[in-house]
PDB file of C-alpha atoms in Angstrom:
ATOM      1  CA  GLN A   1      58.828 100.206  66.424  1.00  0.00           C
ATOM      2  CA  SER A   2      55.197  99.147  66.102  1.00  0.00           C
ATOM      3  CA  VAL A   3      53.135  99.938  63.011  1.00  0.00           C
ATOM      4  CA  LEU A   4      50.253 101.154  65.181  1.00  0.00           C
ATOM      5  CA  THR A   5      51.009 103.952  67.642  1.00  0.00           C
ATOM      6  CA  GLN A   6      49.664 103.947  71.190  1.00  0.00           C
ATOM      7  CA  PRO A   7      50.571 106.152  74.141  1.00  0.00           C
ATOM      8  CA  PRO A   8      52.945 104.256  76.454  1.00  0.00           C
ATOM      9  CA  SER A   9      50.842 104.983  79.512  1.00  0.00           C
ATOM     10  CA  VAL A  10      47.625 106.547  80.736  1.00  0.00           C
ATOM     11  CA  SER A  11      46.234 106.992  84.206  1.00  0.00           C
ATOM     12  CA  ALA A  12      43.007 107.975  85.893  1.00  0.00           C
ATOM     13  CA  ALA A  13      41.270 107.705  89.240  1.00  0.00           C
ATOM     14  CA  PRO A  14      38.835 104.949  90.214  1.00  0.00           C
ATOM     15  CA  GLY A  15      35.362 105.610  88.883  1.00  0.00           C
ATOM     16  CA  GLN A  16      36.618 107.903  86.156  1.00  0.00           C
ATOM     17  CA  LYS A  17      36.762 107.370  82.386  1.00  0.00           C
ATOM     18  CA  VAL A  18      39.873 106.903  80.303  1.00  0.00           C
ATOM     19  CA  THR A  19      40.502 106.636  76.591  1.00  0.00           C
ATOM     20  CA  ILE A  20      43.401 104.938  74.824  1.00  0.00           C
ATOM     21  CA  SER A  21      44.223 105.906  71.273  1.00  0.00           C
ATOM     22  CA  CYS A  22      45.607 103.791  68.455  1.00  0.00           C
ATOM     23  CA  SER A  23      46.894 105.609  65.403  1.00  0.00           C
ATOM     24  CA  GLY A  24      47.653 103.985  62.076  1.00  0.00           C
ATOM     25  CA  SER A  25      47.379 104.649  58.349  1.00  0.00           C
ATOM     26  CA  SER A  26      45.198 104.078  55.323  1.00  0.00           C
ATOM     27  CA  SER A  27      46.704 100.632  54.800  1.00  0.00           C
ATOM     28  CA  ASN A  28      45.730  99.334  58.218  1.00  0.00           C
ATOM     29  CA  ILE A  29      43.188 101.071  60.474  1.00  0.00           C
ATOM     30  CA  GLY A  30      41.846 103.047  57.542  1.00  0.00           C
ATOM     31  CA  ASN A  31      41.197  99.832  55.636  1.00  0.00           C
ATOM     32  CA  ASP A  32      40.112  97.217  58.178  1.00  0.00           C
ATOM     33  CA  TYR A  33      38.498  96.552  61.536  1.00  0.00           C
ATOM     34  CA  VAL A  34      40.323  97.100  64.829  1.00  0.00           C
ATOM     35  CA  SER A  35      40.526  94.777  67.831  1.00  0.00           C
ATOM     36  CA  TRP A  36      41.555  95.588  71.390  1.00  0.00           C
ATOM     37  CA  TYR A  37      43.182  93.290  73.934  1.00  0.00           C
ATOM     38  CA  GLN A  38      43.742  93.470  77.682  1.00  0.00           C
ATOM     39  CA  ARG A  39      46.657  91.832  79.400  1.00  0.00           C
ATOM     40  CA  LEU A  40      46.358  91.763  83.163  1.00  0.00           C
ATOM     41  CA  PRO A  41      49.634  91.246  85.060  1.00  0.00           C
ATOM     42  CA  GLY A  42      50.802  87.652  84.799  1.00  0.00           C
ATOM     43  CA  THR A  43      47.957  86.515  82.558  1.00  0.00           C
ATOM     44  CA  ALA A  44      47.376  85.812  78.895  1.00  0.00           C
ATOM     45  CA  PRO A  45      45.937  88.664  76.811  1.00  0.00           C
ATOM     46  CA  LYS A  46      42.157  88.722  76.429  1.00  0.00           C
ATOM     47  CA  LEU A  47      39.999  89.992  73.563  1.00  0.00           C
ATOM     48  CA  LEU A  48      38.034  93.064  74.662  1.00  0.00           C
ATOM     49  CA  ILE A  49      36.733  94.563  71.424  1.00  0.00           C
ATOM     50  CA  TYR A  50      36.597  93.326  67.819  1.00  0.00           C
ATOM     51  CA  ASP A  51      35.287  94.813  64.586  1.00  0.00           C
ATOM     52  CA  ASN A  52      35.941  98.307  66.018  1.00  0.00           C
ATOM     53  CA  ASP A  53      33.137  98.300  68.553  1.00  0.00           C
ATOM     54  CA  LYS A  54      31.831  94.797  69.260  1.00  0.00           C
ATOM     55  CA  ARG A  55      32.275  93.151  72.653  1.00  0.00           C
ATOM     56  CA  PRO A  56      32.695  89.385  73.025  1.00  0.00           C
ATOM     57  CA  SER A  57      30.355  87.641  75.407  1.00  0.00           C
ATOM     58  CA  GLY A  58      31.287  88.368  79.004  1.00  0.00           C
ATOM     59  CA  ILE A  59      32.985  91.716  78.402  1.00  0.00           C
ATOM     60  CA  PRO A  60      31.176  94.431  80.388  1.00  0.00           C
ATOM     61  CA  ASP A  61      29.770  97.467  78.613  1.00  0.00           C
ATOM     62  CA  ARG A  62      32.214  99.658  80.558  1.00  0.00           C
ATOM     63  CA  PHE A  63      34.536  98.848  77.664  1.00  0.00           C
ATOM     64  CA  SER A  64      33.808 100.450  74.298  1.00  0.00           C
ATOM     65  CA  GLY A  65      35.575 100.922  70.996  1.00  0.00           C
ATOM     66  CA  SER A  66      35.331 103.355  68.130  1.00  0.00           C
ATOM     67  CA  LYS A  67      37.145 104.138  64.895  1.00  0.00           C
ATOM     68  CA  SER A  68      37.498 107.234  62.768  1.00  0.00           C
ATOM     69  CA  ASP A  69      39.579 107.333  59.594  1.00  0.00           C
ATOM     70  CA  THR A  70      43.017 106.032  60.547  1.00  0.00           C
ATOM     71  CA  SER A  71      42.609 106.091  64.328  1.00  0.00           C
ATOM     72  CA  ALA A  72      40.801 103.948  66.864  1.00  0.00           C
ATOM     73  CA  THR A  73      39.946 104.524  70.489  1.00  0.00           C
ATOM     74  CA  LEU A  74      39.281 102.258  73.447  1.00  0.00           C
ATOM     75  CA  GLY A  75      37.152 103.744  76.200  1.00  0.00           C
ATOM     76  CA  ILE A  76      36.826 102.445  79.723  1.00  0.00           C
ATOM     77  CA  THR A  77      34.294 103.953  82.123  1.00  0.00           C
ATOM     78  CA  GLY A  78      33.825 103.381  85.833  1.00  0.00           C
ATOM     79  CA  LEU A  79      37.498 102.545  86.262  1.00  0.00           C
ATOM     80  CA  GLN A  80      38.382  99.860  88.772  1.00  0.00           C
ATOM     81  CA  THR A  81      41.751  98.908  90.207  1.00  0.00           C
ATOM     82  CA  GLY A  82      41.275  95.566  88.488  1.00  0.00           C
ATOM     83  CA  ASP A  83      41.436  97.340  85.135  1.00  0.00           C
ATOM     84  CA  GLU A  84      45.150  98.035  85.632  1.00  0.00           C
ATOM     85  CA  ALA A  85      46.684  96.242  82.675  1.00  0.00           C
ATOM     86  CA  ASP A  86      48.405  96.628  79.337  1.00  0.00           C
ATOM     87  CA  TYR A  87      46.079  97.317  76.411  1.00  0.00           C
ATOM     88  CA  TYR A  88      46.900  96.578  72.759  1.00  0.00           C
ATOM     89  CA  CYS A  89      45.178  97.387  69.487  1.00  0.00           C
ATOM     90  CA  GLY A  90      45.481  95.235  66.382  1.00  0.00           C
ATOM     91  CA  THR A  91      44.366  95.050  62.769  1.00  0.00           C
ATOM     92  CA  TRP A  92      45.401  93.869  59.302  1.00  0.00           C
ATOM     93  CA  ASP A  93      47.838  95.858  57.194  1.00  0.00           C
ATOM     94  CA  SER A  94      47.109  95.388  53.514  1.00  0.00           C
ATOM     95  CA  SER A  95      50.403  96.888  52.336  1.00  0.00           C
ATOM     96  CA  LEU A  96      52.564  94.671  54.535  1.00  0.00           C
ATOM     97  CA  SER A  97      50.172  91.672  54.395  1.00  0.00           C
ATOM     98  CA  VAL A  98      50.538  91.137  58.124  1.00  0.00           C
ATOM     99  CA  VAL A  99      48.541  91.403  61.306  1.00  0.00           C
ATOM    100  CA  VAL A 100      49.866  94.475  63.106  1.00  0.00           C
ATOM    101  CA  PHE A 101      49.632  95.547  66.723  1.00  0.00           C
ATOM    102  CA  GLY A 102      50.201  98.682  68.725  1.00  0.00           C
ATOM    103  CA  GLY A 103      53.079  98.910  71.163  1.00  0.00           C
ATOM    104  CA  GLY A 104      50.716  98.680  74.117  1.00  0.00           C
ATOM    105  CA  THR A 105      49.458 101.170  76.697  1.00  0.00           C
ATOM    106  CA  LYS A 106      49.866 100.645  80.410  1.00  0.00           C
ATOM    107  CA  LEU A 107      46.803 101.777  82.335  1.00  0.00           C
ATOM    108  CA  THR A 108      47.297 102.854  85.927  1.00  0.00           C
ATOM    109  CA  VAL A 109      44.265 103.387  88.135  1.00  0.00           C
ATOM    110  CA  LEU A 110      45.452 105.805  90.762  1.00  0.00           C
TER     111      LEU A 110
ATOM    112  CA  GLN B   1      36.644  76.616  78.783  1.00  0.00           C
ATOM    113  CA  LEU B   2      39.238  76.747  76.017  1.00  0.00           C
ATOM    114  CA  GLN B   3      42.846  76.583  77.133  1.00  0.00           C
ATOM    115  CA  LEU B   4      45.998  76.922  75.074  1.00  0.00           C
ATOM    116  CA  GLN B   5      49.309  75.775  76.534  1.00  0.00           C
ATOM    117  CA  GLU B   6      52.702  76.308  74.934  1.00  0.00           C
ATOM    118  CA  SER B   7      55.534  73.860  75.509  1.00  0.00           C
ATOM    119  CA  GLY B   8      59.089  73.524  74.281  1.00  0.00           C
ATOM    120  CA  PRO B   9      62.697  74.383  75.081  1.00  0.00           C
ATOM    121  CA  GLY B  10      63.322  77.696  76.779  1.00  0.00           C
ATOM    122  CA  LEU B  11      66.845  77.967  75.395  1.00  0.00           C
ATOM    123  CA  VAL B  12      67.908  77.535  71.788  1.00  0.00           C
ATOM    124  CA  LYS B  13      71.370  77.985  70.308  1.00  0.00           C
ATOM    125  CA  PRO B  14      71.983  80.455  67.473  1.00  0.00           C
ATOM    126  CA  SER B  15      71.546  78.951  63.986  1.00  0.00           C
ATOM    127  CA  GLU B  16      69.422  76.107  65.364  1.00  0.00           C
ATOM    128  CA  THR B  17      65.672  75.550  65.017  1.00  0.00           C
ATOM    129  CA  LEU B  18      63.182  76.758  67.600  1.00  0.00           C
ATOM    130  CA  SER B  19      60.347  74.265  68.100  1.00  0.00           C
ATOM    131  CA  LEU B  20      57.207  74.894  70.134  1.00  0.00           C
ATOM    132  CA  THR B  21      53.953  73.013  70.529  1.00  0.00           C
ATOM    133  CA  CYS B  22      50.562  74.346  71.577  1.00  0.00           C
ATOM    134  CA  THR B  23      48.155  71.917  73.203  1.00  0.00           C
ATOM    135  CA  VAL B  24      44.497  72.841  72.873  1.00  0.00           C
ATOM    136  CA  SER B  25      42.043  71.727  75.561  1.00  0.00           C
ATOM    137  CA  GLY B  26      38.377  72.500  75.939  1.00  0.00           C
ATOM    138  CA  GLY B  27      37.877  72.741  72.175  1.00  0.00           C
ATOM    139  CA  SER B  28      38.637  70.939  68.926  1.00  0.00           C
ATOM    140  CA  ILE B  29      41.445  72.064  66.660  1.00  0.00           C
ATOM    141  CA  SER B  30      39.437  70.591  63.781  1.00  0.00           C
ATOM    142  CA  SER B  31      36.711  73.207  64.145  1.00  0.00           C
ATOM    143  CA  ARG B  32      35.993  75.010  60.890  1.00  0.00           C
ATOM    144  CA  SER B  33      35.316  78.226  62.833  1.00  0.00           C
ATOM    145  CA  TYR B  34      38.852  79.004  63.888  1.00  0.00           C
ATOM    146  CA  TYR B  35      42.423  79.501  62.803  1.00  0.00           C
ATOM    147  CA  TRP B  36      45.355  78.682  65.079  1.00  0.00           C
ATOM    148  CA  GLY B  37      48.538  80.686  65.250  1.00  0.00           C
ATOM    149  CA  TRP B  38      51.579  82.155  66.919  1.00  0.00           C
ATOM    150  CA  ILE B  39      52.416  85.667  68.104  1.00  0.00           C
ATOM    151  CA  ARG B  40      55.629  86.718  69.806  1.00  0.00           C
ATOM    152  CA  GLN B  41      56.842  89.622  71.897  1.00  0.00           C
ATOM    153  CA  PRO B  42      60.567  90.342  72.226  1.00  0.00           C
ATOM    154  CA  PRO B  43      61.617  91.815  75.584  1.00  0.00           C
ATOM    155  CA  GLY B  44      60.681  95.481  75.764  1.00  0.00           C
ATOM    156  CA  LYS B  45      59.103  95.449  72.308  1.00  0.00           C
ATOM    157  CA  GLY B  46      55.663  95.105  70.761  1.00  0.00           C
ATOM    158  CA  LEU B  47      53.675  92.123  69.581  1.00  0.00           C
ATOM    159  CA  GLU B  48      54.668  90.496  66.288  1.00  0.00           C
ATOM    160  CA  TRP B  49      52.392  88.189  64.305  1.00  0.00           C
ATOM    161  CA  ILE B  50      54.177  85.040  63.124  1.00  0.00           C
ATOM    162  CA  GLY B  51      51.425  83.187  61.291  1.00  0.00           C
ATOM    163  CA  ASN B  52      48.297  81.022  61.358  1.00  0.00           C
ATOM    164  CA  ILE B  53      47.088  77.628  60.208  1.00  0.00           C
ATOM    165  CA  TYR B  54      43.618  76.289  59.431  1.00  0.00           C
ATOM    166  CA  PHE B  55      42.559  72.775  60.364  1.00  0.00           C
ATOM    167  CA  ASN B  56      42.984  71.661  56.723  1.00  0.00           C
ATOM    168  CA  GLY B  57      46.627  72.747  56.750  1.00  0.00           C
ATOM    169  CA  SER B  58      46.300  76.069  54.939  1.00  0.00           C
ATOM    170  CA  THR B  59      48.926  78.467  56.290  1.00  0.00           C
ATOM    171  CA  TYR B  60      49.379  82.225  56.455  1.00  0.00           C
ATOM    172  CA  TYR B  61      52.794  83.595  57.399  1.00  0.00           C
ATOM    173  CA  ASN B  62      54.355  86.960  58.183  1.00  0.00           C
ATOM    174  CA  PRO B  63      56.322  87.746  54.985  1.00  0.00           C
ATOM    175  CA  SER B  64      59.329  88.840  57.038  1.00  0.00           C
ATOM    176  CA  LEU B  65      59.553  85.365  58.620  1.00  0.00           C
ATOM    177  CA  ARG B  66      58.118  83.186  55.857  1.00  0.00           C
ATOM    178  CA  SER B  67      61.444  81.745  54.726  1.00  0.00           C
ATOM    179  CA  ARG B  68      62.158  80.424  58.237  1.00  0.00           C
ATOM    180  CA  VAL B  69      58.723  79.517  59.634  1.00  0.00           C
ATOM    181  CA  THR B  70      56.664  76.355  59.499  1.00  0.00           C
ATOM    182  CA  ILE B  71      53.363  75.959  61.348  1.00  0.00           C
ATOM    183  CA  SER B  72      51.755  72.536  61.346  1.00  0.00           C
ATOM    184  CA  VAL B  73      48.719  70.899  62.923  1.00  0.00           C
ATOM    185  CA  ASP B  74      48.217  67.457  64.459  1.00  0.00           C
ATOM    186  CA  THR B  75      44.472  66.903  64.741  1.00  0.00           C
ATOM    187  CA  SER B  76      44.940  63.497  66.388  1.00  0.00           C
ATOM    188  CA  LYS B  77      46.676  65.142  69.352  1.00  0.00           C
ATOM    189  CA  ASN B  78      44.683  68.406  69.232  1.00  0.00           C
ATOM    190  CA  GLN B  79      47.988  70.271  68.916  1.00  0.00           C
ATOM    191  CA  PHE B  80      49.700  72.628  66.539  1.00  0.00           C
ATOM    192  CA  SER B  81      53.360  73.484  66.303  1.00  0.00           C
ATOM    193  CA  LEU B  82      55.808  76.199  65.360  1.00  0.00           C
ATOM    194  CA  LYS B  83      59.255  75.704  63.870  1.00  0.00           C
ATOM    195  CA  LEU B  84      61.528  78.697  63.315  1.00  0.00           C
ATOM    196  CA  SER B  85      64.854  77.907  61.689  1.00  0.00           C
ATOM    197  CA  SER B  86      68.230  79.642  61.749  1.00  0.00           C
ATOM    198  CA  VAL B  87      67.441  81.589  64.894  1.00  0.00           C
ATOM    199  CA  THR B  88      69.441  84.543  66.151  1.00  0.00           C
ATOM    200  CA  ALA B  89      69.327  86.622  69.312  1.00  0.00           C
ATOM    201  CA  ALA B  90      66.650  88.738  67.618  1.00  0.00           C
ATOM    202  CA  ASP B  91      64.284  85.760  67.899  1.00  0.00           C
ATOM    203  CA  THR B  92      64.430  85.863  71.695  1.00  0.00           C
ATOM    204  CA  ALA B  93      60.850  86.530  72.763  1.00  0.00           C
ATOM    205  CA  VAL B  94      57.800  85.359  74.633  1.00  0.00           C
ATOM    206  CA  TYR B  95      55.917  83.158  72.187  1.00  0.00           C
ATOM    207  CA  HIS B  96      52.128  82.951  72.496  1.00  0.00           C
ATOM    208  CA  CYS B  97      49.936  80.432  70.724  1.00  0.00           C
ATOM    209  CA  SER B  98      46.536  81.708  69.741  1.00  0.00           C
ATOM    210  CA  ARG B  99      43.114  81.019  68.271  1.00  0.00           C
ATOM    211  CA  THR B 100      41.589  83.493  65.842  1.00  0.00           C
ATOM    212  CA  ILE B 101      38.046  83.991  64.584  1.00  0.00           C
ATOM    213  CA  PHE B 102      36.700  85.293  61.261  1.00  0.00           C
ATOM    214  CA  GLY B 103      40.121  84.782  59.697  1.00  0.00           C
ATOM    215  CA  VAL B 104      43.597  85.400  61.079  1.00  0.00           C
ATOM    216  CA  VAL B 105      43.248  88.870  62.577  1.00  0.00           C
ATOM    217  CA  ILE B 106      40.947  88.676  65.612  1.00  0.00           C
ATOM    218  CA  VAL B 107      42.668  86.736  68.394  1.00  0.00           C
ATOM    219  CA  SER B 108      39.868  85.290  70.487  1.00  0.00           C
ATOM    220  CA  ALA B 109      42.112  83.252  72.778  1.00  0.00           C
ATOM    221  CA  TRP B 110      45.751  83.406  73.793  1.00  0.00           C
ATOM    222  CA  GLY B 111      48.124  81.057  75.533  1.00  0.00           C
ATOM    223  CA  GLN B 112      49.988  82.316  78.564  1.00  0.00           C
ATOM    224  CA  GLY B 113      53.189  82.493  76.549  1.00  0.00           C
ATOM    225  CA  THR B 114      56.594  80.904  76.910  1.00  0.00           C
ATOM    226  CA  LEU B 115      59.953  82.674  76.910  1.00  0.00           C
ATOM    227  CA  VAL B 116      62.449  81.367  74.398  1.00  0.00           C
ATOM    228  CA  THR B 117      65.980  82.690  74.676  1.00  0.00           C
ATOM    229  CA  VAL B 118      68.436  82.324  71.824  1.00  0.00           C
ATOM    230  CA  SER B 119      71.945  82.110  73.246  1.00  0.00           C
ATOM    231  CA  SER B 120      75.003  79.939  73.054  1.00  0.00           C
TER     232      SER B 120
END
């Protein structure tokens, strides 16, 4: 069982917006920055968001991140079929002294 | 374009040592800007951080694996390696090598991953 909790799956229609939640505790999300990763089928994961809401170069502004207390959220607007992937959140846990990840959320674009 | 490529045996016997190498291309492993590390994902389970190494050899390990893990770097070959001793079936996983920025938490690049099965 993962330290960070994500919904197993979400779905939405093309062009719509979807949000993916990542719930933790005061020792992880509540105490450090959150990153988000996208893993397209058959490919290596890719960094989408770091430091809660920053996008690396090349990541479109359709992807956004936010954090409040012990939860973080990834938002994707203007959904495309190419966004179908597994999404993971990650951060540092100061009690466990480890990098922790969510269990992953599978996005389906209907 | 940075590329990370894992290599090593896909099958390891219980109680033996798992050994993997990550070859870095398109970037220098001696860069002071990055850490290099390993993350694994057992079948049907979540991602688990194994540890990281800095170019100068400083290491950071998951406490739950620390007694069995060694990560090392070979700057002459632009490679870094993972050794996990006394493996059991619970160590069966896809192993990804990685590059992190601003410390060990933000994974800015991932290898494709390689499946290692522990079985006799």
